[in-house]
Amino acid sequence: MMKAAAIITVSDSCFKDNLKDKSGPALLEFVRQNFPDANIYKIIIPDEKEIIEQELKYFCSSNINLILTTGGTGLGPRDVTPEATKAVIYKEIPAITTAMTIESLKKTPMAMLSRAVAGVRDRTLIINFPGSKKAVTECLEVVKDVLPHAISLINNELSEVRTMHDRMQVQHICGRNISSSVDISKVALRPRESPYQMLEMTEAFNLIDAVMMQWEEQVEVVPVENSVGRVVAQDIIAKEPMPPFPASVKDGYACLSLDGAGVRKVRAAVTAGETPLTPLLPGECARVNTGAPLPLGTDCVVQVEDTKLIKASADHKTELEIEVLVAPQPHQDVRAIGSDISVGSLLVEKGNVIDAAQIGVLAGAGYLNVPVMVYPKVAILSTGNELQEPTDEVLKPSHIRDSNRMMLKALFKEHGYDSVDCGIARDDPTELARALAGALARCDVLVCTGGVSMGDRDLLKPVLAKDFGAEIHFGRVRMKPGKPSTFATCRFQDKMKFIFALPGNPVSAYVCCLLFPVRALRQCTRRRGAFARCGVRLAHDVALDARPEYARAVLRWPRPDDLPHATLLGNQCSSRLLSACGAGALLELPPAAPGAAQLAAGSVVTALITGRFDLTTL
Ligand code: AMP
Ligand code: MG
């Protein structure tokens, strides 16, 4: 981000003779207009190499992002700005000045005589401009589009660099600079009623489910250890029995049950992991511990607690005879081959979300890899002229920090999905179209927030429809919060893209993200069940809205013989995100009906379990 710039006029006559500086102010005006938030410093100095170098170095060491000089680039004996600049820069960027020269040559062959230099010292970009105001203005036109990106690159601002690369990629792919065909000049002609039909929630869900079926199922194979939380793409069948040999359940003696109770000769000792070599004969037994294989000839295990030592070697290192106190049953305390898992049985079913126990089962069954559903790639884009990066230290007047992008990224993560951050788009048709193109190029499912209601700067729907030929499947839903929620699809770069354009208010964005894209991802990756739903009892009276409402609540479970109790998280207005913090559930409140404007404490409503199901027991 451009924070500060310096303008240096290098001119003996301006410095000494008080000649009016014309090109310096032109540079100043340019920086003011293009970087309205930057602090700008402007000085006039003589054509002295040492002084120029000294000033350049001073500004470079003062967190200045950009230094523009004017003057001293020609062939006069005192013209030394390029020499001074060369002496301080670490990297030269010759194409900047070449581009300026090419442009100037179109106007005058004198441009051949300019020797301007551009380059980088530390984190500062330095560009020499010629001395005349006209030439400065022409050259500024040439460099103006690359300056922000160059500054981001120099400062290693990865997200801005990435956004720019995406946009360049899109422009490259589309072979043109995208510009929107949406006209916002006639604000008085904007519709005063939404042209979109209001859908009921079930209609919206059904539509999304039907459209998302067009997402082509894809499978990838991942190492079992990385598969937790993934959706299994096909039934996985046991190819080996578990256990693979008859195994002892106890520490004791493997015996022949036919021998009944009485004294046995201890022929061998088998610990888990060893293979017994000798088959046993009647009257013999083998000392075994838990998990050890039974020697051939034996069919039961007698636990050590049910035996008595009869005879041991003189050094007590070997048991020679024991007495079995209780007659054993055949198969007693033996896990038969395949008794836990038989060959061909179902280990994990298609659609299961792999948990730790299933990873254990798969690891135990010799599966190194597991086929899982590929999730659609999700991208998140915020829109709004008022938005600043959350990382910005200082808020500009009338601005707010973008809370939605980070929140939605985290929300997707909570539900097991990765997403890419596509930044903030301004409420300008062309800027929005470019940002949308950049985001669509990076995803299958685009989730954007803001710009979908009735304001004159709510441009998402017209830009999607006009510039991307998107089909708007719905643009209004009878719900609170989130009435203007929008779902659209379009083909972009030969692929189907699914677009969820959610209202910008953070609570609306949160609730609608859960109900629409998160739910849609769960459905289209064939994950069993969307959100769990259960009955809950209201802990207090709740006023009802004219629209069905999704109220954020915590659930407590004061009495095991009753339903969980739901307490709303304070004021439910759609800008107050605190009402979603710690919410374990969205209550599905019915719309108010004549004579039923509220639900009394103790009423039962259904709740979608969207958060962690950590019921608090009072
Ligand atoms: P919109 O949906 O664009 O009409 O915005 C509705 C309200 O949500 C306005 O008050 C916006 O300032 C606010 N808003 C929009 N986007 C965001 C965001 N990314 N983070 C925080 N607030 C937002
Ligand atoms: Mg907006």
Short mmCIF file of C-alpha atoms in Angstrom, two decimals, residues 174-476:
data_model
loop_
_atom_site.label_atom_id
_atom_site.label_comp_id
_atom_site.label_asym_id
_atom_site.label_seq_id
_atom_site.Cartn_x
_atom_site.Cartn_y
_atom_site.Cartn_z
CA CYS A 174 -10.11 -12.81 -21.94
CA GLY A 175 -7.74 -11.04 -24.29
CA ARG A 176 -9.09 -7.63 -23.34
CA ASN A 177 -9.53 -5.28 -20.48
CA ILE A 178 -12.82 -6.12 -18.87
CA SER A 179 -15.19 -3.22 -18.63
CA SER A 180 -18.75 -3.40 -17.41
CA SER A 181 -21.78 -2.58 -19.50
CA VAL A 182 -23.81 -1.68 -16.42
CA ASP A 183 -24.77 1.99 -16.50
CA ILE A 184 -25.11 3.64 -13.11
CA SER A 185 -25.32 7.19 -14.32
CA LYS A 186 -29.12 7.43 -14.16
CA VAL A 187 -29.74 6.83 -10.51
CA ALA A 188 -33.24 8.28 -10.73
CA LEU A 189 -34.23 5.43 -13.04
CA ARG A 190 -33.23 2.66 -10.67
CA PRO A 191 -36.04 0.21 -9.76
CA ARG A 192 -37.83 1.00 -6.52
CA GLU A 193 -39.08 -2.52 -6.15
CA SER A 194 -36.94 -5.61 -6.42
CA PRO A 195 -37.54 -7.37 -9.73
CA TYR A 196 -36.75 -10.69 -8.06
CA GLN A 197 -39.49 -12.98 -6.87
CA MET A 198 -39.39 -13.69 -3.14
CA LEU A 199 -38.74 -17.41 -2.60
CA GLU A 200 -39.63 -19.41 0.48
CA MET A 201 -36.67 -21.07 2.21
CA THR A 202 -37.61 -24.56 1.04
CA GLU A 203 -37.85 -23.32 -2.54
CA ALA A 204 -34.41 -21.73 -2.24
CA PHE A 205 -32.90 -24.92 -0.79
CA ASN A 206 -34.50 -27.09 -3.47
CA LEU A 207 -33.25 -24.81 -6.20
CA ILE A 208 -29.71 -24.79 -4.85
CA ASP A 209 -29.73 -28.57 -4.44
CA ALA A 210 -30.96 -29.08 -8.00
CA VAL A 211 -28.46 -26.64 -9.50
CA MET A 212 -25.52 -27.87 -7.43
CA MET A 213 -26.09 -31.36 -8.86
CA GLN A 214 -24.35 -29.95 -11.91
CA TRP A 215 -21.14 -29.94 -9.90
CA GLU A 216 -19.32 -32.90 -11.35
CA GLU A 217 -18.34 -35.36 -8.68
CA GLN A 218 -14.57 -35.71 -8.52
CA VAL A 219 -12.55 -38.11 -6.46
CA GLU A 220 -9.01 -37.84 -5.21
CA VAL A 221 -6.92 -40.31 -3.29
CA VAL A 222 -5.28 -39.04 -0.11
CA PRO A 223 -3.11 -40.70 2.52
CA VAL A 224 -5.29 -42.13 5.28
CA GLU A 225 -3.53 -40.00 7.87
CA ASN A 226 -4.63 -36.81 6.07
CA SER A 227 -8.19 -37.91 5.53
CA VAL A 228 -9.87 -36.88 8.77
CA GLY A 229 -13.00 -34.83 8.05
CA ARG A 230 -13.05 -35.78 4.37
CA VAL A 231 -16.05 -37.44 2.74
CA VAL A 232 -15.36 -41.00 1.60
CA ALA A 233 -16.03 -41.38 -2.10
CA GLN A 234 -16.68 -45.12 -2.22
CA ASP A 235 -17.39 -48.02 0.08
CA ILE A 236 -14.19 -49.44 1.51
CA ILE A 237 -14.18 -53.17 2.05
CA ALA A 238 -11.95 -55.24 4.33
CA LYS A 239 -9.41 -57.23 2.36
CA GLU A 240 -7.90 -58.90 5.43
CA PRO A 241 -9.53 -60.51 8.49
CA MET A 242 -9.09 -58.82 11.86
CA PRO A 243 -7.56 -60.45 13.81
CA PRO A 244 -5.62 -62.34 11.18
CA PHE A 245 -4.94 -65.25 13.60
CA PRO A 246 -6.75 -66.66 16.65
CA ALA A 247 -5.64 -64.26 19.37
CA SER A 248 -5.73 -64.40 23.12
CA VAL A 249 -8.01 -61.93 24.88
CA LYS A 250 -6.31 -62.44 28.23
CA ASP A 251 -2.95 -62.95 29.89
CA GLY A 252 -3.02 -66.65 30.79
CA TYR A 253 -2.56 -70.10 29.21
CA ALA A 254 -3.65 -71.41 25.84
CA CYS A 255 -5.13 -74.86 26.48
CA LEU A 256 -7.21 -77.63 24.98
CA SER A 257 -10.74 -77.28 26.38
CA LEU A 258 -11.21 -81.05 26.18
CA ASP A 259 -8.57 -81.44 28.93
CA GLY A 260 -11.02 -79.81 31.43
CA ALA A 261 -9.69 -78.63 34.78
CA GLY A 262 -6.46 -80.00 36.28
CA VAL A 263 -2.70 -79.94 35.94
CA ARG A 264 -1.01 -79.00 32.60
CA LYS A 265 2.55 -79.12 31.47
CA VAL A 266 3.68 -75.63 30.35
CA ARG A 267 5.27 -76.45 26.98
CA ALA A 268 5.89 -72.98 25.59
CA ALA A 269 5.50 -69.25 26.12
CA VAL A 270 4.11 -67.04 23.38
CA THR A 271 4.06 -63.26 23.64
CA ALA A 272 2.16 -60.97 21.26
CA GLY A 273 4.10 -60.67 18.02
CA GLU A 274 5.70 -64.12 18.23
CA THR A 275 4.70 -67.11 16.19
CA PRO A 276 4.24 -70.32 18.16
CA LEU A 277 6.26 -73.08 16.54
CA THR A 278 5.14 -76.30 18.21
CA PRO A 279 1.59 -77.63 18.16
CA LEU A 280 0.47 -78.63 21.66
CA LEU A 281 -0.63 -82.07 22.72
CA PRO A 282 -3.37 -83.00 25.22
CA GLY A 283 -2.28 -82.18 28.78
CA GLU A 284 -0.07 -79.35 27.60
CA CYS A 285 -0.53 -75.60 27.63
CA ALA A 286 1.37 -72.49 26.52
CA ARG A 287 1.79 -69.29 28.48
CA VAL A 288 0.29 -66.44 26.39
CA ASN A 289 -0.38 -62.79 26.87
CA THR A 290 -3.10 -60.53 25.41
CA GLY A 291 -2.95 -60.40 21.63
CA ALA A 292 -0.64 -63.42 21.31
CA PRO A 293 -1.51 -66.06 18.71
CA LEU A 294 -2.74 -69.42 20.00
CA PRO A 295 -0.49 -72.41 19.26
CA LEU A 296 -1.93 -75.05 16.97
CA GLY A 297 -3.95 -77.61 18.89
CA THR A 298 -5.27 -75.16 21.49
CA ASP A 299 -8.80 -73.80 21.41
CA CYS A 300 -9.18 -71.70 24.56
CA VAL A 301 -7.38 -69.42 27.00
CA VAL A 302 -7.52 -69.70 30.76
CA GLN A 303 -6.77 -66.42 32.45
CA VAL A 304 -3.86 -66.43 34.89
CA GLU A 305 -6.22 -65.62 37.76
CA ASP A 306 -7.91 -69.06 37.25
CA THR A 307 -4.67 -71.04 37.56
CA LYS A 308 -2.23 -72.14 40.26
CA LEU A 309 1.53 -72.69 39.91
CA ILE A 310 2.42 -76.34 40.57
CA LYS A 311 6.06 -76.56 39.56
CA ALA A 312 8.78 -74.13 38.45
CA SER A 313 12.45 -74.44 37.59
CA ALA A 314 14.90 -74.08 40.47
CA ASP A 315 15.86 -70.56 39.35
CA HIS A 316 12.14 -69.59 39.04
CA LYS A 317 12.77 -68.49 35.47
CA THR A 318 10.46 -71.09 33.94
CA GLU A 319 7.00 -72.32 34.83
CA LEU A 320 6.91 -76.09 34.37
CA GLU A 321 3.41 -77.09 35.51
CA ILE A 322 0.24 -75.20 36.36
CA GLU A 323 -3.22 -76.25 37.49
CA VAL A 324 -6.30 -75.01 35.63
CA LEU A 325 -8.80 -74.38 38.43
CA VAL A 326 -12.01 -74.03 36.37
CA ALA A 327 -12.76 -76.23 33.35
CA PRO A 328 -12.56 -73.95 30.25
CA GLN A 329 -15.15 -73.74 27.45
CA PRO A 330 -14.14 -74.14 23.79
CA HIS A 331 -13.16 -70.69 22.30
CA GLN A 332 -13.07 -69.15 25.76
CA ASP A 333 -11.21 -65.80 25.66
CA VAL A 334 -10.10 -66.30 22.07
CA ARG A 335 -10.73 -63.81 19.27
CA ALA A 336 -11.32 -66.03 16.25
CA ILE A 337 -9.86 -65.07 12.85
CA GLY A 338 -11.98 -62.23 11.42
CA SER A 339 -14.13 -61.97 14.56
CA ASP A 340 -13.66 -58.17 14.70
CA ILE A 341 -13.71 -57.61 10.95
CA SER A 342 -14.34 -60.36 8.42
CA VAL A 343 -12.93 -60.25 4.90
CA GLY A 344 -15.35 -58.43 2.59
CA SER A 345 -17.14 -56.54 5.36
CA LEU A 346 -17.80 -52.80 5.06
CA LEU A 347 -15.13 -50.73 6.80
CA VAL A 348 -16.23 -47.23 5.79
CA GLU A 349 -19.32 -46.35 3.83
CA LYS A 350 -19.44 -43.91 0.93
CA GLY A 351 -20.55 -40.52 2.27
CA ASN A 352 -19.09 -41.07 5.74
CA VAL A 353 -17.06 -38.19 7.10
CA ILE A 354 -13.87 -39.85 8.20
CA ASP A 355 -13.26 -39.71 11.92
CA ALA A 356 -10.37 -40.82 14.09
CA ALA A 357 -11.79 -44.30 14.73
CA GLN A 358 -12.25 -44.87 11.00
CA ILE A 359 -8.66 -43.81 10.41
CA GLY A 360 -7.73 -46.48 12.97
CA VAL A 361 -9.87 -49.05 11.17
CA LEU A 362 -8.36 -48.19 7.79
CA ALA A 363 -4.82 -48.17 9.13
CA GLY A 364 -5.45 -51.52 10.85
CA ALA A 365 -6.88 -52.95 7.65
CA GLY A 366 -3.81 -52.05 5.61
CA TYR A 367 -5.21 -49.10 3.69
CA LEU A 368 -2.53 -46.49 3.09
CA ASN A 369 -4.71 -44.28 0.93
CA VAL A 370 -8.38 -43.54 0.76
CA PRO A 371 -10.56 -42.15 -2.04
CA VAL A 372 -12.33 -38.98 -0.96
CA MET A 373 -14.58 -36.44 -2.62
CA VAL A 374 -12.86 -33.39 -4.06
CA TYR A 375 -14.46 -30.27 -2.66
CA PRO A 376 -15.31 -27.43 -4.99
CA LYS A 377 -12.79 -24.59 -4.77
CA VAL A 378 -14.29 -21.73 -2.82
CA ALA A 379 -13.37 -18.06 -3.22
CA ILE A 380 -14.46 -15.20 -1.00
CA LEU A 381 -14.88 -11.62 -2.19
CA SER A 382 -16.09 -8.59 -0.27
CA THR A 383 -17.66 -5.63 -2.00
CA GLY A 384 -18.12 -2.11 -0.75
CA ASN A 385 -16.57 1.32 -1.17
CA GLU A 386 -16.60 1.76 2.59
CA LEU A 387 -14.45 -1.27 3.31
CA GLN A 388 -10.84 -1.22 4.45
CA GLU A 389 -8.53 -4.09 5.14
CA PRO A 390 -8.90 -5.34 8.74
CA THR A 391 -5.14 -4.93 9.03
CA ASP A 392 -5.26 -1.19 8.35
CA GLU A 393 -4.21 0.65 11.46
CA VAL A 394 -6.17 3.80 10.83
CA LEU A 395 -9.74 3.98 9.59
CA LYS A 396 -10.46 6.64 7.01
CA PRO A 397 -13.51 8.80 7.65
CA SER A 398 -16.78 6.94 7.00
CA HIS A 399 -14.99 3.65 6.48
CA ILE A 400 -15.24 0.33 8.29
CA ARG A 401 -12.99 -2.68 8.40
CA ASP A 402 -13.99 -5.68 6.32
CA SER A 403 -15.05 -8.33 8.81
CA ASN A 404 -16.78 -10.68 6.40
CA ARG A 405 -13.86 -12.11 4.47
CA MET A 406 -11.92 -13.29 7.47
CA MET A 407 -15.08 -14.52 9.18
CA LEU A 408 -16.32 -16.50 6.20
CA LYS A 409 -12.90 -18.03 5.63
CA ALA A 410 -12.96 -19.20 9.23
CA LEU A 411 -16.54 -20.41 8.91
CA PHE A 412 -15.65 -22.51 5.89
CA LYS A 413 -12.63 -23.82 7.78
CA GLU A 414 -14.83 -24.77 10.75
CA HIS A 415 -16.85 -26.86 8.34
CA GLY A 416 -13.82 -28.44 6.72
CA TYR A 417 -13.48 -26.36 3.56
CA ASP A 418 -10.53 -24.31 2.36
CA SER A 419 -11.14 -21.06 0.55
CA VAL A 420 -9.16 -18.38 -1.24
CA ASP A 421 -9.39 -14.74 -0.33
CA CYS A 422 -10.07 -12.49 -3.32
CA GLY A 423 -9.95 -9.18 -1.52
CA ILE A 424 -12.32 -6.24 -1.64
CA ALA A 425 -14.04 -4.97 -4.79
CA ARG A 426 -15.21 -1.39 -5.08
CA ASP A 427 -18.84 -0.60 -5.87
CA ASP A 428 -18.06 0.40 -9.41
CA PRO A 429 -19.36 -1.74 -12.29
CA THR A 430 -16.05 -2.17 -14.08
CA GLU A 431 -14.03 -2.69 -10.90
CA LEU A 432 -16.59 -5.18 -9.70
CA ALA A 433 -16.61 -7.01 -13.02
CA ARG A 434 -12.81 -7.24 -12.93
CA ALA A 435 -12.78 -8.46 -9.35
CA LEU A 436 -15.50 -11.01 -10.10
CA ALA A 437 -13.58 -12.26 -13.13
CA GLY A 438 -10.43 -12.55 -11.04
CA ALA A 439 -12.28 -14.47 -8.36
CA LEU A 440 -14.19 -16.72 -10.77
CA ALA A 441 -10.92 -17.68 -12.41
CA ARG A 442 -9.78 -19.09 -9.07
CA CYS A 443 -12.82 -21.03 -7.90
CA ASP A 444 -15.83 -23.20 -8.56
CA VAL A 445 -17.97 -21.61 -5.86
CA LEU A 446 -17.77 -17.86 -5.35
CA VAL A 447 -19.12 -16.40 -2.14
CA CYS A 448 -19.33 -12.63 -2.15
CA THR A 449 -20.85 -10.28 0.34
CA GLY A 450 -22.45 -6.88 -0.05
CA GLY A 451 -24.02 -5.11 -2.97
CA VAL A 452 -27.15 -7.21 -3.40
CA SER A 453 -29.88 -4.98 -1.98
CA MET A 454 -31.68 -2.01 -3.44
CA GLY A 455 -29.04 0.74 -3.07
CA ASP A 456 -27.77 2.58 -6.14
CA ARG A 457 -24.37 1.00 -5.50
CA ASP A 458 -25.71 -2.53 -5.11
CA LEU A 459 -24.36 -3.72 -8.41
CA LEU A 460 -23.70 -7.41 -8.00
CA LYS A 461 -26.84 -8.73 -9.64
CA PRO A 462 -26.76 -6.45 -12.72
CA VAL A 463 -23.01 -6.98 -13.21
CA LEU A 464 -23.39 -10.75 -12.91
CA ALA A 465 -26.33 -10.79 -15.27
CA LYS A 466 -25.10 -8.30 -17.86
CA ASP A 467 -21.34 -8.77 -17.87
CA PHE A 468 -21.15 -12.48 -17.14
CA GLY A 469 -24.45 -13.64 -18.63
CA ALA A 470 -25.19 -15.21 -15.26
CA GLU A 471 -28.48 -16.88 -14.58
CA ILE A 472 -29.85 -15.47 -11.33
CA HIS A 473 -31.69 -18.42 -9.83
CA PHE A 474 -32.99 -16.33 -6.99
CA GLY A 475 -32.43 -12.82 -5.73
CA ARG A 476 -34.75 -12.63 -2.72
#
